[in-house]
Amino acid sequence: MTYHNKEKQEVLQELNVQEATGLSSSEVKKRREQYGENRLRAKKSKSNWERFAEQFKDVMILILLAAAAISFVVACVEGDLEGFFEPLLILLIVVVNAIMGVMQESRAEKALEALKSMSAPHARVLRDKAESIIDASELVPGDIIRLEAGDFVPADARLLQSVSLKSEESALTGESVPAEKDAGACPKADAPLGDRSNMVFSGCSITYGTAVAVVTATGMDTEMGKIANLLEGADDGQTPLQKRLAQLGKYLGILALAACAIIFVVGVANGLEVMEIFMTSVSLAVSAIPEGLPVIVTIVLSIGVQRMVKKNALIRRLPAVETLGSASVICSDKTGTLTQNRMTLVETYLDGETQANNLETKPSEEVKTLLRLGTLCCDGAVVFDGDKEQHIGDPTETAIVLAAHKNGMPKESLAKQYPRLAELPFDSDRKRMTVVCRMDGKLIAIVKGGFDVMEPLCTSGNLSQARLVMEEMSERALRVLAVAYKEIDKIPDEKSMMTLEGDLHFCGLVGMIDPPRPEAKAAVARCRKAGIKPVMITGDHVVTASAIARELGIMREGDRALTGAQVDAMTDSELDEQVESIAVYARVSPENKIRIVKSWQRKGQVVAMTGDGVNDAPALKAADIGCAMGITGTDVAKGAADMTLTDDNFATIVDAVREGRGIYANIKKVVGYLLGTNIGEVITVFTAMMLWHKTPLLSMQLLWINLVTDSLPAIALGMEAVESEVMTQKPKPKSEGLFAHGFGVRIVLQGVMFGLLALFAFMIGEKSTGIVAGGQTMAFAVLALSQVIQAYNMRSEHSLFKIGMFTNKKLNQAALLSIVLVLAVLFTPLRIPFGLELLSLKLYLTALGMVLIPILVMEFSKAFGLIRHQH
């Protein structure tokens, strides 16, 4: 059924709804049963079997499977029952690894679904004669909705009223320019989507104006639903870190194959049996490959993201976690982020007075007139539910509305007594709003906006005194709006509305304060300590913004404040020269914000940018980390951002940066731990084979160490608490690699330490027992247990005795379980298929002494500055 070619009354009749009352609750329930939820059908998720199969695409896993297959064939040919144990163990461990991957993927998918529901679009709807905000998924055909700039259109809808409305419809029509909309238009039945100017469509966004509309289609019945395949599929690409680790895995695979080839050639040249050489090569391949690394890194990232959710930061894109650790500049909005976003009208100034006065409990009639005019020129509303206040719309407007309400002038009553007949909504370019109301039989045009833009429009009133008062109020961090009016002869049409904003009579000023958040000042101080530059970018008056910035510590001695007009007058090179000394930008446009972000980026800085409005979306996309506001943020802003702050709090950004740094540091610890131990294993096997033509460790023994003994401590290491000093270090450059500042060299040196320990243990064990299996048992015990100890060494670059040896409870549990698993293989009948022997007490005590050597070496290195953070 088409609605665009019908008159609005006909549409309302077909949908069986009244524009003034909306649907009843009972009718909504019936229609939801009929039409279902207002959601696009999700793409079919992968089955667990499909996910399981995908776990075997990794190069490292394929090498292991190939080794297992050949071992299995050899065991079949030789008829050796013990020979089956090794390939079965390889297969078992690879399968366990795959199961872990499937579990993690399912967990991540559930977290994503929860995130989607938390950041789902909302709709302002009229039901049972009352306006409320609901999840867009609850809309049904026939619902009356209200739209304004910054909203995503929640469903296909026929416009009933519109004021200067424009909608961004490029997703549907391909038109890059927003489409102008008109509730009074009536296109032909066969008009293409782009020409249906009296309709708005689900998934598009409102860029200008306001409207009231009736929902005509929801879910898969919408125009967007018809092309839903274009919208399916979340971004499941790998993060830069995961890509680097995948590349590392390929390099390790090539290294393993090259080492195997060398071993094979040396073995044949020395007359060793082909099967013995092959099994040694399998051992080397196993030792070179950190089988659990991809899964463990994903788990650590996932744990970090969930930890950030608990701290009110929703990460939409995993790369943002890594980028957060590099943030060096935070460009923050003022209202609601640095302040409480609860504007309170505290002062008024009437034309002709000499100074502003506090708003009294019982104001004069003149002050009441000022509040009345201001309220009539507001779109914001305050809804009361018992003692609770719900502020809907701009907080500056709701402060005026609330002040009028408290003085016996509820907005609803004023709207009935003085009906609005025409309006020109506020926008960021004009910075003012105009309405036409019928007041006591006269047509009155009321204009409200910042004094700077209102002053040129007024032709009567003591404007010079008003400017002095306004500046004095602004210096005290008050948000000041001017109210003016004039009487007109007739109701203007849309084209002549602009002419109303001139020849006005100045009525007075209203001053509101939005106090700083108590935690914001401390958060700014933490930023500076962490080497992060805080910058305020706001639409407020420059004096107001500077006062708040000084109080919070954003603006210090030598810092400057610029207006958007001053930024416009500067070239990019001039801005680049001065950007580091500018702490406050006031009265800025969307274009200004993008220029500021890009100027910092040209300086090599990593920029986090906060925003809540549709006009912030371009800057949020341009920034390295876009942070949208979860409470006041528009759907467009949330869609453009990497992160959503569910409490709209600047301190949350700082906490998120701290968590981001901690997550990256933990991943480095995990990578360093696993690679260091693997390098040790490669050195052990390769050196022993080249020197003595013997295998110090069998492949199944190495697999047990890598996937059973190492993986559990590695996961626990990824849960290490964020170190207290992480916010005293300078931000990590964006281009800095994982192995920078000598980290790669340290990993290799630690690998050499493990290699030497295992080789000495093998020599001692073989010499004492007289058999190779005795040496392998000694090497296995020393290597496995010393690697568990190494997990503790990797916890911090500080001494273990300084941070507390056993303060990571998860690591304590993982280490205990790993030790139990090693002892089970050493002292139970399990040792037989693993090729291990029982040793003398003296050898076990010797092994225990060798196991503790890594603690001594690492503590010595930390004490003498060989391991330290590069500031």
PDB file of C-alpha atoms in Angstrom, residues 587-710:
ATOM      1  CA  ARG A 587      31.172  29.174  19.115  1.00  0.00           C
ATOM      2  CA  VAL A 588      32.497  26.561  16.684  1.00  0.00           C
ATOM      3  CA  SER A 589      30.889  25.107  13.567  1.00  0.00           C
ATOM      4  CA  PRO A 590      31.107  21.454  12.408  1.00  0.00           C
ATOM      5  CA  GLU A 591      33.744  22.519   9.862  1.00  0.00           C
ATOM      6  CA  ASN A 592      35.810  24.104  12.658  1.00  0.00           C
ATOM      7  CA  LYS A 593      35.783  20.855  14.619  1.00  0.00           C
ATOM      8  CA  ILE A 594      37.112  18.827  11.692  1.00  0.00           C
ATOM      9  CA  ARG A 595      39.874  21.389  11.065  1.00  0.00           C
ATOM     10  CA  ILE A 596      40.932  21.294  14.721  1.00  0.00           C
ATOM     11  CA  VAL A 597      41.055  17.471  14.731  1.00  0.00           C
ATOM     12  CA  LYS A 598      43.047  17.337  11.498  1.00  0.00           C
ATOM     13  CA  SER A 599      45.443  20.034  12.684  1.00  0.00           C
ATOM     14  CA  TRP A 600      46.337  17.955  15.734  1.00  0.00           C
ATOM     15  CA  GLN A 601      46.676  14.862  13.535  1.00  0.00           C
ATOM     16  CA  ARG A 602      49.103  16.701  11.254  1.00  0.00           C
ATOM     17  CA  LYS A 603      51.165  17.268  14.393  1.00  0.00           C
ATOM     18  CA  GLY A 604      51.371  13.490  14.743  1.00  0.00           C
ATOM     19  CA  GLN A 605      48.923  13.349  17.651  1.00  0.00           C
ATOM     20  CA  VAL A 606      46.254  10.694  18.228  1.00  0.00           C
ATOM     21  CA  VAL A 607      42.975  12.533  18.792  1.00  0.00           C
ATOM     22  CA  ALA A 608      39.919  11.456  20.778  1.00  0.00           C
ATOM     23  CA  MET A 609      36.845  13.587  20.067  1.00  0.00           C
ATOM     24  CA  THR A 610      33.556  13.716  21.946  1.00  0.00           C
ATOM     25  CA  GLY A 611      30.238  14.776  20.462  1.00  0.00           C
ATOM     26  CA  ASP A 612      26.505  14.324  20.739  1.00  0.00           C
ATOM     27  CA  GLY A 613      24.848  16.160  17.857  1.00  0.00           C
ATOM     28  CA  VAL A 614      24.341  15.404  14.190  1.00  0.00           C
ATOM     29  CA  ASN A 615      26.763  18.250  13.471  1.00  0.00           C
ATOM     30  CA  ASP A 616      29.453  16.392  15.466  1.00  0.00           C
ATOM     31  CA  ALA A 617      29.298  13.248  13.301  1.00  0.00           C
ATOM     32  CA  PRO A 618      31.890  14.388  10.689  1.00  0.00           C
ATOM     33  CA  ALA A 619      34.413  15.263  13.415  1.00  0.00           C
ATOM     34  CA  LEU A 620      33.735  11.987  15.251  1.00  0.00           C
ATOM     35  CA  LYS A 621      34.547  10.100  12.053  1.00  0.00           C
ATOM     36  CA  ALA A 622      37.642  12.218  11.373  1.00  0.00           C
ATOM     37  CA  ALA A 623      39.065  11.667  14.877  1.00  0.00           C
ATOM     38  CA  ASP A 624      41.182   8.625  15.692  1.00  0.00           C
ATOM     39  CA  ILE A 625      38.664   7.765  18.422  1.00  0.00           C
ATOM     40  CA  GLY A 626      35.131   9.150  18.173  1.00  0.00           C
ATOM     41  CA  CYS A 627      33.303   9.161  21.522  1.00  0.00           C
ATOM     42  CA  ALA A 628      29.538   9.660  21.344  1.00  0.00           C
ATOM     43  CA  MET A 629      27.338  10.553  24.289  1.00  0.00           C
ATOM     44  CA  GLY A 630      25.010   7.715  25.288  1.00  0.00           C
ATOM     45  CA  ILE A 631      22.402   9.853  27.076  1.00  0.00           C
ATOM     46  CA  THR A 632      22.186  13.105  25.111  1.00  0.00           C
ATOM     47  CA  GLY A 633      23.820  11.788  21.930  1.00  0.00           C
ATOM     48  CA  THR A 634      21.853  11.588  18.715  1.00  0.00           C
ATOM     49  CA  ASP A 635      21.647   8.294  16.865  1.00  0.00           C
ATOM     50  CA  VAL A 636      23.704   9.789  14.039  1.00  0.00           C
ATOM     51  CA  ALA A 637      26.536  10.657  16.440  1.00  0.00           C
ATOM     52  CA  LYS A 638      26.489   7.169  17.958  1.00  0.00           C
ATOM     53  CA  GLY A 639      26.597   5.627  14.500  1.00  0.00           C
ATOM     54  CA  ALA A 640      29.689   7.632  13.569  1.00  0.00           C
ATOM     55  CA  ALA A 641      31.599   6.967  16.809  1.00  0.00           C
ATOM     56  CA  ASP A 642      33.968   4.172  17.867  1.00  0.00           C
ATOM     57  CA  MET A 643      32.898   4.370  21.485  1.00  0.00           C
ATOM     58  CA  THR A 644      29.759   5.417  23.346  1.00  0.00           C
ATOM     59  CA  LEU A 645      29.884   6.848  26.863  1.00  0.00           C
ATOM     60  CA  THR A 646      26.781   5.623  28.655  1.00  0.00           C
ATOM     61  CA  ASP A 647      27.104   8.309  31.340  1.00  0.00           C
ATOM     62  CA  ASP A 648      28.193  11.257  29.116  1.00  0.00           C
ATOM     63  CA  ASN A 649      31.103  11.815  31.489  1.00  0.00           C
ATOM     64  CA  PHE A 650      34.582  13.166  30.653  1.00  0.00           C
ATOM     65  CA  ALA A 651      36.057  11.103  33.494  1.00  0.00           C
ATOM     66  CA  THR A 652      34.828   7.983  31.678  1.00  0.00           C
ATOM     67  CA  ILE A 653      37.000   8.851  28.655  1.00  0.00           C
ATOM     68  CA  VAL A 654      40.031   9.103  30.913  1.00  0.00           C
ATOM     69  CA  ASP A 655      39.102   5.765  32.534  1.00  0.00           C
ATOM     70  CA  ALA A 656      38.709   4.259  29.054  1.00  0.00           C
ATOM     71  CA  VAL A 657      42.169   5.504  28.040  1.00  0.00           C
ATOM     72  CA  ARG A 658      43.568   3.918  31.207  1.00  0.00           C
ATOM     73  CA  GLU A 659      41.815   0.624  30.412  1.00  0.00           C
ATOM     74  CA  GLY A 660      42.996   0.811  26.787  1.00  0.00           C
ATOM     75  CA  ARG A 661      46.589   1.242  27.927  1.00  0.00           C
ATOM     76  CA  GLY A 662      46.157  -1.617  30.403  1.00  0.00           C
ATOM     77  CA  ILE A 663      44.688  -3.975  27.792  1.00  0.00           C
ATOM     78  CA  TYR A 664      47.519  -3.245  25.353  1.00  0.00           C
ATOM     79  CA  ALA A 665      50.114  -3.737  28.124  1.00  0.00           C
ATOM     80  CA  ASN A 666      48.548  -7.083  29.075  1.00  0.00           C
ATOM     81  CA  ILE A 667      48.533  -8.281  25.482  1.00  0.00           C
ATOM     82  CA  LYS A 668      52.231  -7.363  25.243  1.00  0.00           C
ATOM     83  CA  LYS A 669      52.870  -9.396  28.405  1.00  0.00           C
ATOM     84  CA  VAL A 670      51.018 -12.397  26.972  1.00  0.00           C
ATOM     85  CA  VAL A 671      52.812 -12.185  23.612  1.00  0.00           C
ATOM     86  CA  GLY A 672      56.183 -11.761  25.325  1.00  0.00           C
ATOM     87  CA  TYR A 673      55.499 -14.688  27.630  1.00  0.00           C
ATOM     88  CA  LEU A 674      54.372 -17.122  24.909  1.00  0.00           C
ATOM     89  CA  LEU A 675      57.015 -16.135  22.341  1.00  0.00           C
ATOM     90  CA  GLY A 676      59.816 -16.160  24.916  1.00  0.00           C
ATOM     91  CA  THR A 677      58.958 -19.682  26.037  1.00  0.00           C
ATOM     92  CA  ASN A 678      58.523 -20.895  22.445  1.00  0.00           C
ATOM     93  CA  ILE A 679      61.890 -19.472  21.415  1.00  0.00           C
ATOM     94  CA  GLY A 680      63.400 -21.348  24.355  1.00  0.00           C
ATOM     95  CA  GLU A 681      61.863 -24.584  23.090  1.00  0.00           C
ATOM     96  CA  VAL A 682      63.155 -24.013  19.533  1.00  0.00           C
ATOM     97  CA  ILE A 683      66.670 -23.318  20.828  1.00  0.00           C
ATOM     98  CA  THR A 684      66.520 -26.458  22.987  1.00  0.00           C
ATOM     99  CA  VAL A 685      65.436 -28.837  20.212  1.00  0.00           C
ATOM    100  CA  PHE A 686      67.519 -27.272  17.413  1.00  0.00           C
ATOM    101  CA  THR A 687      70.751 -26.996  19.439  1.00  0.00           C
ATOM    102  CA  ALA A 688      70.509 -30.523  20.849  1.00  0.00           C
ATOM    103  CA  MET A 689      69.878 -31.967  17.410  1.00  0.00           C
ATOM    104  CA  MET A 690      72.760 -30.064  15.817  1.00  0.00           C
ATOM    105  CA  LEU A 691      75.250 -30.873  18.634  1.00  0.00           C
ATOM    106  CA  TRP A 692      74.253 -34.337  19.797  1.00  0.00           C
ATOM    107  CA  HIS A 693      71.768 -35.574  17.123  1.00  0.00           C
ATOM    108  CA  LYS A 694      69.301 -36.245  19.949  1.00  0.00           C
ATOM    109  CA  THR A 695      65.818 -34.946  20.705  1.00  0.00           C
ATOM    110  CA  PRO A 696      65.698 -33.421  24.224  1.00  0.00           C
ATOM    111  CA  LEU A 697      61.894 -33.155  24.112  1.00  0.00           C
ATOM    112  CA  LEU A 698      59.289 -35.207  22.243  1.00  0.00           C
ATOM    113  CA  SER A 699      56.566 -33.408  20.300  1.00  0.00           C
ATOM    114  CA  MET A 700      53.825 -34.607  22.667  1.00  0.00           C
ATOM    115  CA  GLN A 701      55.813 -33.264  25.635  1.00  0.00           C
ATOM    116  CA  LEU A 702      56.145 -29.881  23.899  1.00  0.00           C
ATOM    117  CA  LEU A 703      52.443 -29.847  23.056  1.00  0.00           C
ATOM    118  CA  TRP A 704      51.581 -30.500  26.698  1.00  0.00           C
ATOM    119  CA  ILE A 705      53.765 -27.551  27.735  1.00  0.00           C
ATOM    120  CA  ASN A 706      52.481 -25.192  25.018  1.00  0.00           C
ATOM    121  CA  LEU A 707      48.767 -25.808  25.136  1.00  0.00           C
ATOM    122  CA  VAL A 708      48.095 -27.193  28.614  1.00  0.00           C
ATOM    123  CA  THR A 709      50.771 -25.715  30.847  1.00  0.00           C
ATOM    124  CA  ASP A 710      51.382 -22.328  29.172  1.00  0.00           C
TER     125      ASP A 710
END
